[in-house]
Coordinates of C-alpha atoms and ligand atoms in Angstrom, one line a residue:
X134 CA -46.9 13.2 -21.5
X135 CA -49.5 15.0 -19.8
X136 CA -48.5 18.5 -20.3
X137 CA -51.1 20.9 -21.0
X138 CA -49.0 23.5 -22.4
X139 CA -47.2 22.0 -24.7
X140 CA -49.2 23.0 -27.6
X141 CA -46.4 24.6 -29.6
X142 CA -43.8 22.2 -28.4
X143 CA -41.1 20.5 -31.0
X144 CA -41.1 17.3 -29.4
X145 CA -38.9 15.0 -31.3
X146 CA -39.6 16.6 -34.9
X147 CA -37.5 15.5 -37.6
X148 CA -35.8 18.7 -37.7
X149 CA -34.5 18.4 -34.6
X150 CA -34.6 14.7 -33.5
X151 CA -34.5 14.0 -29.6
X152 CA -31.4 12.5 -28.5
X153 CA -29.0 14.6 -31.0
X154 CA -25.8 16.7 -29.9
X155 CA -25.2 20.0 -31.4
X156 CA -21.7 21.7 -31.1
X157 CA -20.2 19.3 -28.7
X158 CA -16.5 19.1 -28.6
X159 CA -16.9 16.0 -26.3
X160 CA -16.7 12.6 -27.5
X161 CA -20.6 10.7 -27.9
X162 CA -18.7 8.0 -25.5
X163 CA -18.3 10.8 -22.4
X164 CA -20.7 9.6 -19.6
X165 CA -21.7 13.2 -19.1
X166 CA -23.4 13.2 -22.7
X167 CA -25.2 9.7 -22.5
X168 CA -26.6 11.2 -19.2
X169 CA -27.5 14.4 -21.2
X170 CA -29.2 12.7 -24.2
X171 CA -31.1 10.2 -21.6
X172 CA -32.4 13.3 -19.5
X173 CA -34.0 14.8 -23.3
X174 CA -35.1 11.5 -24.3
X175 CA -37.2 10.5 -20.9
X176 CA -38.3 14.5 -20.7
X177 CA -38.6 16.0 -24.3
X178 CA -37.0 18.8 -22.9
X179 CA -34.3 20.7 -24.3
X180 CA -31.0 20.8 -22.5
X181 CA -27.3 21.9 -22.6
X182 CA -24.0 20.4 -21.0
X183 CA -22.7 22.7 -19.1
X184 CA -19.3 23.6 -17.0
X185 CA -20.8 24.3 -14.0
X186 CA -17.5 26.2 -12.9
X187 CA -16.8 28.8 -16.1
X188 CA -20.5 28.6 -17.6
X189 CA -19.6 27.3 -20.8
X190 CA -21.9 25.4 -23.0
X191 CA -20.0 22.1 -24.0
X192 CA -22.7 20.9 -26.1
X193 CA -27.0 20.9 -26.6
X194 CA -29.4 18.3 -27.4
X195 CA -31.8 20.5 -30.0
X196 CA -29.7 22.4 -32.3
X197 CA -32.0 25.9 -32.0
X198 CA -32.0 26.4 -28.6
X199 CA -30.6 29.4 -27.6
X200 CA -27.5 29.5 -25.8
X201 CA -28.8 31.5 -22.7
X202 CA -27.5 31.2 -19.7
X203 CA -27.9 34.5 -17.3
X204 CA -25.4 35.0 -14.6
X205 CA -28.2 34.6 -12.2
X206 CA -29.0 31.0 -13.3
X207 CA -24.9 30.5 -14.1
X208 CA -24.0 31.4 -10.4
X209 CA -26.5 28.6 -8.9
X210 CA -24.7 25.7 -10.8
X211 CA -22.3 24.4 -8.6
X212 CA -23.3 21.5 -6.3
X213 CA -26.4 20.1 -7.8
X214 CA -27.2 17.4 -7.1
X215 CA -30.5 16.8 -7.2
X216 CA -33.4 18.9 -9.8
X217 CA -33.0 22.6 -9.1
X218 CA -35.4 25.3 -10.6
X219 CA -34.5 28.3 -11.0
X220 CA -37.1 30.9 -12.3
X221 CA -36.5 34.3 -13.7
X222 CA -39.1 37.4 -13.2
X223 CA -39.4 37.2 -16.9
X224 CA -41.3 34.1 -17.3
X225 CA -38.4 32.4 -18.1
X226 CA -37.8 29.1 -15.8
X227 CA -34.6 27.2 -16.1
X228 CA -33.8 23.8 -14.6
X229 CA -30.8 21.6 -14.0
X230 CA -29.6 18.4 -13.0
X231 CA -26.4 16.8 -11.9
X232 CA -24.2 15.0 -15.2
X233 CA -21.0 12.9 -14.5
X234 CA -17.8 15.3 -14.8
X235 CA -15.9 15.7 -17.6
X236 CA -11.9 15.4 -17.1
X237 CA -12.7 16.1 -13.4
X238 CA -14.6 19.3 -14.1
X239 CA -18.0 19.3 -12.9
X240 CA -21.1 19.2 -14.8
X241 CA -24.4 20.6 -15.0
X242 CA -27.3 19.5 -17.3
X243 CA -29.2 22.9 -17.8
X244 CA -32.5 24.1 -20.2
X245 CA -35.2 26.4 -19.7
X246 CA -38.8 27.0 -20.8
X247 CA -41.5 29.5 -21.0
X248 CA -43.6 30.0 -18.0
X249 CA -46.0 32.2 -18.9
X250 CA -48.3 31.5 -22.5
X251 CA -47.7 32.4 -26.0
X252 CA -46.8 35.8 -27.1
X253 CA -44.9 35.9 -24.2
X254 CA -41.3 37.4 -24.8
X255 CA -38.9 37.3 -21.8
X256 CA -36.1 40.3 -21.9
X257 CA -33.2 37.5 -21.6
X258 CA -34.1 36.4 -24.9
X259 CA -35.0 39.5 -26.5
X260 CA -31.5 41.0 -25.5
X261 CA -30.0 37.9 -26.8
X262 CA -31.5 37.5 -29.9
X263 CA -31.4 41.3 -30.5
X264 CA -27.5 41.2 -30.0
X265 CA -27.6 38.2 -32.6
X266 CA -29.3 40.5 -35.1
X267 CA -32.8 38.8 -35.6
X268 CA -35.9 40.8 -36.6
X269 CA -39.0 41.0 -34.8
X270 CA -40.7 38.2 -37.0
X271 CA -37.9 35.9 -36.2
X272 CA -38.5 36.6 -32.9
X273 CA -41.8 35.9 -32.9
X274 CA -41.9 33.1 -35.0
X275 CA -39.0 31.6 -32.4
X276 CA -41.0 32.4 -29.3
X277 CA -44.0 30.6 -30.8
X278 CA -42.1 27.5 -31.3
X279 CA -41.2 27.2 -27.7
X280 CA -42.1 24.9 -24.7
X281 CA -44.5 26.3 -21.8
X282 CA -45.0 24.9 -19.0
X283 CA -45.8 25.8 -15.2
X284 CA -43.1 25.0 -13.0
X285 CA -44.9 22.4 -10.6
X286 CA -45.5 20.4 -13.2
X287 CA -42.1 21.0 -14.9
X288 CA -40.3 19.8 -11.3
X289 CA -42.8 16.9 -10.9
X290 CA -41.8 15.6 -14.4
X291 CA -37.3 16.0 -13.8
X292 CA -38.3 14.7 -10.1
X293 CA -39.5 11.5 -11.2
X294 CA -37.1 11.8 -14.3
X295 CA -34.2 12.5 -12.5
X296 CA -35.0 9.4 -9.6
X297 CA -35.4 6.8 -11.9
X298 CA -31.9 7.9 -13.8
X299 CA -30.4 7.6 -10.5
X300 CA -32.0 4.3 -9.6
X301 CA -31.5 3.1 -12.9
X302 CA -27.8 4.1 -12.9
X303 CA -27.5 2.9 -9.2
X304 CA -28.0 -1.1 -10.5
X305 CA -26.5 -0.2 -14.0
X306 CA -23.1 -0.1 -11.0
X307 CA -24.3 -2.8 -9.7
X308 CA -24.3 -4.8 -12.6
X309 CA -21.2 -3.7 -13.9
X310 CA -19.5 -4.5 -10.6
X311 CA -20.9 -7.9 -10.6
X312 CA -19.8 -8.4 -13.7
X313 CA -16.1 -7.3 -13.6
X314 CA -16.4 -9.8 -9.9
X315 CA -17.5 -12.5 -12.1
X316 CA -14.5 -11.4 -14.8
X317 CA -12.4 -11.5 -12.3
X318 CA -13.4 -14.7 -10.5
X319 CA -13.1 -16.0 -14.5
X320 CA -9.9 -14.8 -14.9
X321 CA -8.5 -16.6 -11.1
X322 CA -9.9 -19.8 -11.9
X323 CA -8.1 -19.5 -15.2
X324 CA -5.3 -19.3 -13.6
X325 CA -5.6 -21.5 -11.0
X326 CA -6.6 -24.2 -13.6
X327 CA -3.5 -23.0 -15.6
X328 CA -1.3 -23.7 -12.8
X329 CA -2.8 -26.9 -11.4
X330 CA -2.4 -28.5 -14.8
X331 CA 1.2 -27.6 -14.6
X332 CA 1.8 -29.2 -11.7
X333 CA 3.8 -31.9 -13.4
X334 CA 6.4 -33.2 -11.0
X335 CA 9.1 -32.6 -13.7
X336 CA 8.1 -29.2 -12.9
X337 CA 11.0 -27.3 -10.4
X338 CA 9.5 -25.1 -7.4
X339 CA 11.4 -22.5 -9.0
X340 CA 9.2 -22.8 -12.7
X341 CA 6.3 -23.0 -11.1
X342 CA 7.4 -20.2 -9.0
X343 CA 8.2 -17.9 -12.1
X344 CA 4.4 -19.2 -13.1
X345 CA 3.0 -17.4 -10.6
X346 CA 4.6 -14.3 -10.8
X347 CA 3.9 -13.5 -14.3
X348 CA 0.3 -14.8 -13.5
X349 CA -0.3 -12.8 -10.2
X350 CA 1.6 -9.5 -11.8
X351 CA -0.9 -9.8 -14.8
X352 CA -3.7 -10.0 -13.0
X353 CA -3.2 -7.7 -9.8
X354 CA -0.8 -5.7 -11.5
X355 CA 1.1 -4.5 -8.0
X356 CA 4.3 -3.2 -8.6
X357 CA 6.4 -4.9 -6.4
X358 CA 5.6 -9.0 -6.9
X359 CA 8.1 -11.7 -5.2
X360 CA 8.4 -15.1 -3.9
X361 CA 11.6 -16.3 -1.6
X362 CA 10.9 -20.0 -1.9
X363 CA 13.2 -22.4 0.0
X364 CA 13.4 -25.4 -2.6
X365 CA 13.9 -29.5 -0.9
X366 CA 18.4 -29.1 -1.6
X367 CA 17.8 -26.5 1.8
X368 CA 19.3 -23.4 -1.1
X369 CA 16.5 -20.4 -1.1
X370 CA 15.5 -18.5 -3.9
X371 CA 14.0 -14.5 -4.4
X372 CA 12.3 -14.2 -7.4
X373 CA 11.1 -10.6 -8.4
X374 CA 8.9 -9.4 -11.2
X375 CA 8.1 -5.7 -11.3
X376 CA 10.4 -3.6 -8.3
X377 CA 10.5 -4.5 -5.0
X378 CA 11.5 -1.6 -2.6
X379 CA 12.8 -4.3 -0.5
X380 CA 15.3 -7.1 -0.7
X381 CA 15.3 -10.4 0.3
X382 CA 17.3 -9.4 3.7
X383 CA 14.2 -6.8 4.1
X384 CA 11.5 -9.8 3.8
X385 CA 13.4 -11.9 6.3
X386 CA 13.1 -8.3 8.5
X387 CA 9.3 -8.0 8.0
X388 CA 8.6 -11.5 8.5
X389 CA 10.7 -11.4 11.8
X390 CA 8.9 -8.1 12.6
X391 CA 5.2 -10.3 12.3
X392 CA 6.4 -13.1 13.8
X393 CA 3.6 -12.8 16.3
X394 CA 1.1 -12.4 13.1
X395 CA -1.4 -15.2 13.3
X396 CA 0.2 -16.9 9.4
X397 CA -2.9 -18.8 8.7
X398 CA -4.5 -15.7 7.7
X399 CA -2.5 -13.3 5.3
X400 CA -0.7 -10.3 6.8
X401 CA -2.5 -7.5 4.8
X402 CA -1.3 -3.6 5.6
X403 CA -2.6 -0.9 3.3
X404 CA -1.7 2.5 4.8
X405 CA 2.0 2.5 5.6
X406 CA 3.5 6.0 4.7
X407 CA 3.9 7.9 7.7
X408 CA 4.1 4.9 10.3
X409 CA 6.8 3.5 12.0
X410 CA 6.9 0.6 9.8
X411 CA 6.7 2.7 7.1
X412 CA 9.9 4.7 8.0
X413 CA 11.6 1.0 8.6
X414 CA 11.3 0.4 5.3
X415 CA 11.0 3.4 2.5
X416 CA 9.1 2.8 -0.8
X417 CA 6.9 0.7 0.8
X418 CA 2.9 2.3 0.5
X419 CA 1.0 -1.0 1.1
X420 CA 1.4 -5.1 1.0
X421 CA 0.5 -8.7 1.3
X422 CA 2.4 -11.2 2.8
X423 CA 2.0 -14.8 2.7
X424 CA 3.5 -18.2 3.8
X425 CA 3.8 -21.1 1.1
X426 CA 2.6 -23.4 3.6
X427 CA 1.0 -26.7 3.2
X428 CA -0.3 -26.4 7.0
X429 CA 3.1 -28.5 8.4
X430 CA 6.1 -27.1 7.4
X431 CA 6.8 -23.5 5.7
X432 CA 8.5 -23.0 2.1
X433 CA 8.8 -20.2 1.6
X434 CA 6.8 -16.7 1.3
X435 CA 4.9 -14.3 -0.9
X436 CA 5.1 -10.8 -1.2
X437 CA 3.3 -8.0 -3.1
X438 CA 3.4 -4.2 -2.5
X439 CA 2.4 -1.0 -4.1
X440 CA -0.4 -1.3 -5.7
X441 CA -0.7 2.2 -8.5
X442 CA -2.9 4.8 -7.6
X443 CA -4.6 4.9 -4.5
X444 CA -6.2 1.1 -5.0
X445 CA -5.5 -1.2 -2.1
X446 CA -4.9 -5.2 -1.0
X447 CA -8.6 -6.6 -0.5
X448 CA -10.2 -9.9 0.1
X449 CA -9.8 -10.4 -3.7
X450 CA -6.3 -9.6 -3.9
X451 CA -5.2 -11.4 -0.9
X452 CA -7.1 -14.9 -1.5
X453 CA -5.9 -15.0 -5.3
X454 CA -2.3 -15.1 -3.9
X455 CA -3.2 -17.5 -0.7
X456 CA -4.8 -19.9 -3.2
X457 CA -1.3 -19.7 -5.4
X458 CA 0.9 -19.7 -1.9
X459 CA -1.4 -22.9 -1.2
X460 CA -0.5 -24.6 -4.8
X461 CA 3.3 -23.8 -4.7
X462 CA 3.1 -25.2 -0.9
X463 CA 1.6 -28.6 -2.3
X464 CA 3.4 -29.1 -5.1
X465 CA 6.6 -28.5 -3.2
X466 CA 5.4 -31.2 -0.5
X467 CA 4.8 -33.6 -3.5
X468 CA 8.6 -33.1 -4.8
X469 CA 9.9 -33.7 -1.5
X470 CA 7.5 -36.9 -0.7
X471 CA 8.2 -38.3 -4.1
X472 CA 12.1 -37.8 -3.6
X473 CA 11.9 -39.2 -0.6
X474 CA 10.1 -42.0 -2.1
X475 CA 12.5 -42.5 -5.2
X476 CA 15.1 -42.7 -2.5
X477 CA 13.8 -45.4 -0.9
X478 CA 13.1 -46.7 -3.6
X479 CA 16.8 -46.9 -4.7
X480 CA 17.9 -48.1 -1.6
X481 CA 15.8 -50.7 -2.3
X482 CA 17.0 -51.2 -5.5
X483 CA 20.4 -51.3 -4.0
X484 CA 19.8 -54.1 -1.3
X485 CA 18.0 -56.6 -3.6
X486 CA 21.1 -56.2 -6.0
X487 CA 23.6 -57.1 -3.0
X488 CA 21.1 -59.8 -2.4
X489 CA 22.5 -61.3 -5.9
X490 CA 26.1 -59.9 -5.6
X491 CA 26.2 -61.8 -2.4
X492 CA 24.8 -65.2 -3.6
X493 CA 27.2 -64.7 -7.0
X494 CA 30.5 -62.7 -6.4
X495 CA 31.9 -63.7 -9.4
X496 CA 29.2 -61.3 -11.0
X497 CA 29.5 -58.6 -8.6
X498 CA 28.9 -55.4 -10.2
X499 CA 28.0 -57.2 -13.3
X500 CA 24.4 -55.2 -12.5
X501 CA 26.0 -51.8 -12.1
X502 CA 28.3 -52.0 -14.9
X503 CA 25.1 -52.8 -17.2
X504 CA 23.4 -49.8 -15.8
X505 CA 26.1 -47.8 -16.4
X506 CA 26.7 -48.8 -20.0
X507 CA 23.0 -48.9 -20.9
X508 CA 22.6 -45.2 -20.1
X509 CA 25.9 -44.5 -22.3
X510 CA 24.1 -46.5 -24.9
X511 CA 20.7 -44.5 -24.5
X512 CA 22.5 -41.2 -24.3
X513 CA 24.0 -42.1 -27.5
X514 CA 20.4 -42.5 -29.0
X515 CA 19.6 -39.2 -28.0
X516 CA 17.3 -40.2 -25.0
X517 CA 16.0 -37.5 -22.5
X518 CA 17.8 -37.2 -19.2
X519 CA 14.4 -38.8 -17.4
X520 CA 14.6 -42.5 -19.2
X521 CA 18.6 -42.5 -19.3
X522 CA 17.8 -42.7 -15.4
X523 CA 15.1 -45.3 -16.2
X524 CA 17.9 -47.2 -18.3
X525 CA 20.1 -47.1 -15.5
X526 CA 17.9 -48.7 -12.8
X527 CA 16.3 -51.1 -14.9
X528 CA 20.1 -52.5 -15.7
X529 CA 20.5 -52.5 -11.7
X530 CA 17.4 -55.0 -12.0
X531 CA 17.3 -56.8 -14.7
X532 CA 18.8 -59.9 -13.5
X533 CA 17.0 -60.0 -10.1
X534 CA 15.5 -63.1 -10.9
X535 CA 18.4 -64.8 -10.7
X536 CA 17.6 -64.9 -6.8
X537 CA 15.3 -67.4 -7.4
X538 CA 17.3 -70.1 -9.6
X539 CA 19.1 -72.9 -7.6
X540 CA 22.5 -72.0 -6.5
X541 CA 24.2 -75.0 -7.8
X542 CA 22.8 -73.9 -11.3
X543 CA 23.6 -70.0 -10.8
X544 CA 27.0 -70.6 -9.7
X545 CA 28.1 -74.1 -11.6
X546 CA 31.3 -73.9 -13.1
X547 CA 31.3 -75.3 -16.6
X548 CA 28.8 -75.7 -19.2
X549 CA 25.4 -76.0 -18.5
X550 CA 23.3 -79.1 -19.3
X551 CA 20.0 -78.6 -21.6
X552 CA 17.4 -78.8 -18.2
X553 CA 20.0 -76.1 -16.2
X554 CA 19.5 -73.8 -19.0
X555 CA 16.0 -74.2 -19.4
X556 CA 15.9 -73.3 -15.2
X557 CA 18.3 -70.5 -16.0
X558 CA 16.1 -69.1 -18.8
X559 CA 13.5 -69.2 -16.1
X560 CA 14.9 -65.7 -14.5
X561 CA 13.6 -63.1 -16.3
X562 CA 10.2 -64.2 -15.6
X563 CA 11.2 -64.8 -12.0
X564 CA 12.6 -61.1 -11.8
X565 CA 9.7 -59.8 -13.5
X566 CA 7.1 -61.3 -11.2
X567 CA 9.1 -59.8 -8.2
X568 CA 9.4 -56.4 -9.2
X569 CA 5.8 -56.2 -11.1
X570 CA 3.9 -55.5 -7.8
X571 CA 6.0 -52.4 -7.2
X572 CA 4.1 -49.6 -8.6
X573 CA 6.9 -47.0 -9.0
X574 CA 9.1 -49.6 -10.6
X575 CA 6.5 -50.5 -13.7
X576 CA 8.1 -48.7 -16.4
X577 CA 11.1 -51.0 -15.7
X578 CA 9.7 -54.1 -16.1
X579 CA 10.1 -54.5 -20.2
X580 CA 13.7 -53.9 -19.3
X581 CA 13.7 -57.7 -16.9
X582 CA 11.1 -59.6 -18.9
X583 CA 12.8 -59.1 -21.8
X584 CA 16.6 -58.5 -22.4
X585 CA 17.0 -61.7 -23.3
X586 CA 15.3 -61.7 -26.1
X587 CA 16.7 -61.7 -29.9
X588 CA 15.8 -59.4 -32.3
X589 CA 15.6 -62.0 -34.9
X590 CA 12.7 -63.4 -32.4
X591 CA 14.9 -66.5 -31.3
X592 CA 15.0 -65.3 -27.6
X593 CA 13.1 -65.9 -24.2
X594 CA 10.8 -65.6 -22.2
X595 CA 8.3 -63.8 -25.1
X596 CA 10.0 -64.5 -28.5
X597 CA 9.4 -61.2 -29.4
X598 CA 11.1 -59.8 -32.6
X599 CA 12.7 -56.5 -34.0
X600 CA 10.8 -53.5 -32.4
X601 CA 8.1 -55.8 -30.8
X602 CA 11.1 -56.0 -28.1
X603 CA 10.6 -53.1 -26.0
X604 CA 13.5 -50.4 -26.5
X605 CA 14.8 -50.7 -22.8
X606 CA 15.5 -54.3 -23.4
X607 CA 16.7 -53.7 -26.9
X608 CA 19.3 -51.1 -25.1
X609 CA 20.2 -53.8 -22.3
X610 CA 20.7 -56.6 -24.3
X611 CA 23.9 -55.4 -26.3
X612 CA 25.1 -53.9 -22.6
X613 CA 24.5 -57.3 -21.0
X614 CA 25.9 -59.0 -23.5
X615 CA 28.9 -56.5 -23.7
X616 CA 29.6 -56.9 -19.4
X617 CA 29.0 -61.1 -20.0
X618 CA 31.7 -61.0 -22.8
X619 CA 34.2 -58.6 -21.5
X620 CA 34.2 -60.2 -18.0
X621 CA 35.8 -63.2 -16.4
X622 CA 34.0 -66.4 -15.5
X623 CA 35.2 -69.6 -13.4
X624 CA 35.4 -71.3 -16.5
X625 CA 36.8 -68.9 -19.0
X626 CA 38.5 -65.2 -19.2
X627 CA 37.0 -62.4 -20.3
X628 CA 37.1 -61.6 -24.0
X629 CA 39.1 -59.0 -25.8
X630 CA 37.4 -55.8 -27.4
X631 CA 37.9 -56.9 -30.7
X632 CA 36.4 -60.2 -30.1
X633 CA 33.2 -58.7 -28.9
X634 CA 33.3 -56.0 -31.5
X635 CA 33.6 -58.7 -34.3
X636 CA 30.6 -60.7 -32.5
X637 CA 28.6 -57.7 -32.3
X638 CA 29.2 -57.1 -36.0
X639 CA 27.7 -60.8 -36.9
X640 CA 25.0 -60.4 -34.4
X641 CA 23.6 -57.1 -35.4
X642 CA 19.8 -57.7 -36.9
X643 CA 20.2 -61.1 -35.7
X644 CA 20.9 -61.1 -31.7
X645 CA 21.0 -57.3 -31.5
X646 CA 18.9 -54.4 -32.8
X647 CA 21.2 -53.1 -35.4
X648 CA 20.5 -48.9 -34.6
X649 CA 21.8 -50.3 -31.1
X650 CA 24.8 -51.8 -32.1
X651 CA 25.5 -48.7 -34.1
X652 CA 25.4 -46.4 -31.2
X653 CA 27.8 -49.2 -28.9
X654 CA 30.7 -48.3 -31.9
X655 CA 29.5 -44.6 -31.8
X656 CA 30.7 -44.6 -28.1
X657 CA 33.2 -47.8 -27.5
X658 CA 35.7 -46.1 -26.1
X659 CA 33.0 -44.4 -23.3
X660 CA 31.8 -48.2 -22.8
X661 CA 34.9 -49.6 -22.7
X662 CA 36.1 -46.9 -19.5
X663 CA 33.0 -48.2 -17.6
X664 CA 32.4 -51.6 -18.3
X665 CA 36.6 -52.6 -17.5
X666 CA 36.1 -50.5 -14.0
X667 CA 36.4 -53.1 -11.5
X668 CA 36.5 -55.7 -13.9
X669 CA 39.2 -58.0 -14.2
X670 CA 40.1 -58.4 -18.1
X671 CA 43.3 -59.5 -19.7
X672 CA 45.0 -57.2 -21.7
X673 CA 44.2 -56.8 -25.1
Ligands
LIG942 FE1 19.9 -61.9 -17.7

């Protein structure tokens, strides 16, 4: 510092260290103090906090300057907003500089010096300390210890003080704005990652739905959050989180009301109260709406309104809820293309099995029955819902290969020589090498390839034993063998319960897996309602 006058100065003595705050009620953290302290630390000046409305002194950065602040200097307080000087016919000169407000009252940072050169003993302070009941050496040793300095030099100094504050604080914003963006912009792609990895197709619109809610309420935190979603069984849903001034008969009524709105962009309207549209629909301060639409056909929409205080829908807002209106829109198209492709799928399923029903009518609905009685058999293991359907349509297939074996063989009447059963043995293998092309279908192939195998290990096509047989064909074999049993053939009727219950008793750890066979007597009476539909039994 190049002040000449600063001979008796009491820059940053340890008495009274620069930066300090004497008798502030005001928390260190307030704004208006950091800016206070910064101001003493840059200048070596001495300064107070002050309200720039009543005058009072909220708190001082050197603990023995005098609390002075003359009406004349008090009345020129409000508005700064740049470095004021203010200085007294006494010698006295007093400066101030804008500070952030405090609870919404304005603030002034305020100090003075001495103009004039020691000895010097301006009235203001005279009267003050007088009133305080000093003596005259106090006051002179006081005077002595104070800062002079002319006032062009003074100004100069809080000029170029007060400038770089402001530019400093100026990018200290910008900073902190990039860095709640790139928060922000963390916290979407969070999301965004969250919800792509949950788009499991076991996952319902409506879940992934909820998903968003919770995640878009979270993070925009609009009062008013809701999707109407239209899910692939043609029902439609409103899901809410937060309150909605409007209901789901009111979003039809906007949407109707935009239906010239250009929906690839989002329809964004911020100041509503005292419109027309705002007297359509009450409550209603600001919104977002968007389509769920994968760019050919609409599913539904997205709506968010009333954000708190006076924030309002921007470009962040609005393309954190088009990027989650996009991933609801996809994953809903997936459902519906991989429905539509399971149902093709089960059509085809359906013809190749009247393919075989057709060639052998004698074991017509033999297929069904073993689907049917599989999945009674795997619900009885405790199987999830998803592989009791697997069950099921890998008992619809599992004798496909019999298309491929000779007719004369398939449909001899009688017993079959030691060459027709080694061609008969052949049609697991045959169905297996149909059906392993079919990429949908893969996770039903251990259920052709291998229900005939034992789980002593004495079966075909693999020889596989105990829980080297995959669990589908496990599962299959005991209902295969149950349908074969229980039904007629050309050459003999079909066996009574007992019979087959005896069998399975003898065959269980041999033939069948035993945990299996378990489960059949667990739910007999179930298997025995399906497997004698349609089939033509004796009685017992
Ligand atoms: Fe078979």
């Amino acid at each position: 510092m190049t002040i000449d006058t600063y001979d008796h100065c009491e820059l940053g003595s340890a008495s009274w260290p620069l930066g300090s705050l004497y008798r502030s009620a005001l928390s260190e953290r307030e704004p208006a103090l950091i800016q206070l302290r910064e101001y003493a630390e840059a200048t070596s000046l001495p300064f107070m906090c002050v309200d720039a409305q009543s005058g009072s002194i909220l708190a001082k950065t050197r603990e023995h300057l005098l609390e002075l602040l003359p009406w004349t200097v008090q009345s020129q307080l409000s508005g700064v907003t740049a470095v004021r000087l203010i200085e007294l016919s006494s010698g006295l000169v007093f400066y101030a500089l804008p500070l952030p407000s405090v609870d919404g009252t304005p603030t002034v940072a305020v100090g003075y010096v001495l103009n004039g050169g020691p000895g010097e003993q301006p009235e203001e302070i005279v009267e003050l300390v007088e009133s305080l009941g000093w003596s005259s050496a106090e006051i002179d040793d006081w005077c002595a210890r104070q800062q002079f300095c002319r006032p062009e030099i003074l100004e100069r100094l809080l000029v170029t003080v007060f400038e770089s504050s402001t530019h400093e604080r100026g990018l200290e914003e910008e900073i902190q704005r990039l860095a709640n963006e790139v928060q922000r912009t963390y916290e979407e792609i969070g999301i965004l990652h969250e919800l792509t990895a949950s788009l499991q197709l076991s996952r319902s619109p409506l879940d992934l739905a909820e998903l968003c809610l919770d995640r878009v309420y979270e993070l925009i935190g609009a009062q008013g959050n809701a999707v109407v979603i239209d899910t692939w069984k043609q029902r439609r849903h409103l899901l809410l989180k937060g309150h909605l001034p409007i209901d789901d008969a009111g979003i039809q009524r906007m949407i109707r009301r935009f239906e010239t709105h250009d929906w690839s962009r989002p329809l964004v309207k911020n100041q509503i109260q005292g419109t027309l549209l705002g007297s359509d629909f009450p409550g209603l301060k600001n919104f977002v709406l968007v389509p769920i639409t994968d760019g050919i056909e609409r599913s539904g929409w997205v709506m968010l309104c009333n954000l708190p205080g006076e924030r309002q829908f921007g470009v962040v807002e609005t393309s954190l809820i088009s990027s989650l209106a996009t991933i609801m829109a996809t994953h809903h198209r997936n459902l519906s293309l991989y429905q539509e492709h399971q149902d093709l799928l089960l059509q085809f399923v359906s013809s190749l099995i009247s393919t075989l029903d057709a060639k052998d009518p004698y074991t017509a609905g033999h297929s069904e029955r073993v689907g049917r009685i599989g999945r009674q058999l795997g619900q009885e293991l405790g199987l999830p819902e998803e592989d009791l359907d697997d069950i099921y349509q890998a008992g619809l297939l599992h004798d496909i290969g019999k298309i491929g074996i000779n007719d004369s063989i398939l449909l001899k009447n009688g017993d079959l020589n030691a060459n027709e059963f080694t061609e008969i043995k052949r049609h697991p293998l045959i169905g297996y090498r149909i059906l392993k092309g079919l990429g949908n279908i893969q996770k039903l192939l251990p259920g052709v390839r291998n229900h005939h195998e034992n789980y002593s290990g004495t079966g075909y096509p693999d020889g596989l034993a105990g829980e080297e047989i995959p669990m589908l064909a496990r599962i299959l074999a005991v209902a295969d063998a149950y349908d074969a049993m229980r039904s007629d053939r050309p050459y003999r009727k079909g066996m009574p319960i007992e019979k087959i219950e005896q069998i399975f008793k003898r065959g269980a750890g041999q033939q069948w897996d035993p945990q299996i066979i378990d489960a059949y007597f667990r739910a007999n009476d179930r298997i025995r309602e399906i497997g004698d539909a349609g089939v033509s039994v004796d009685a017992d």
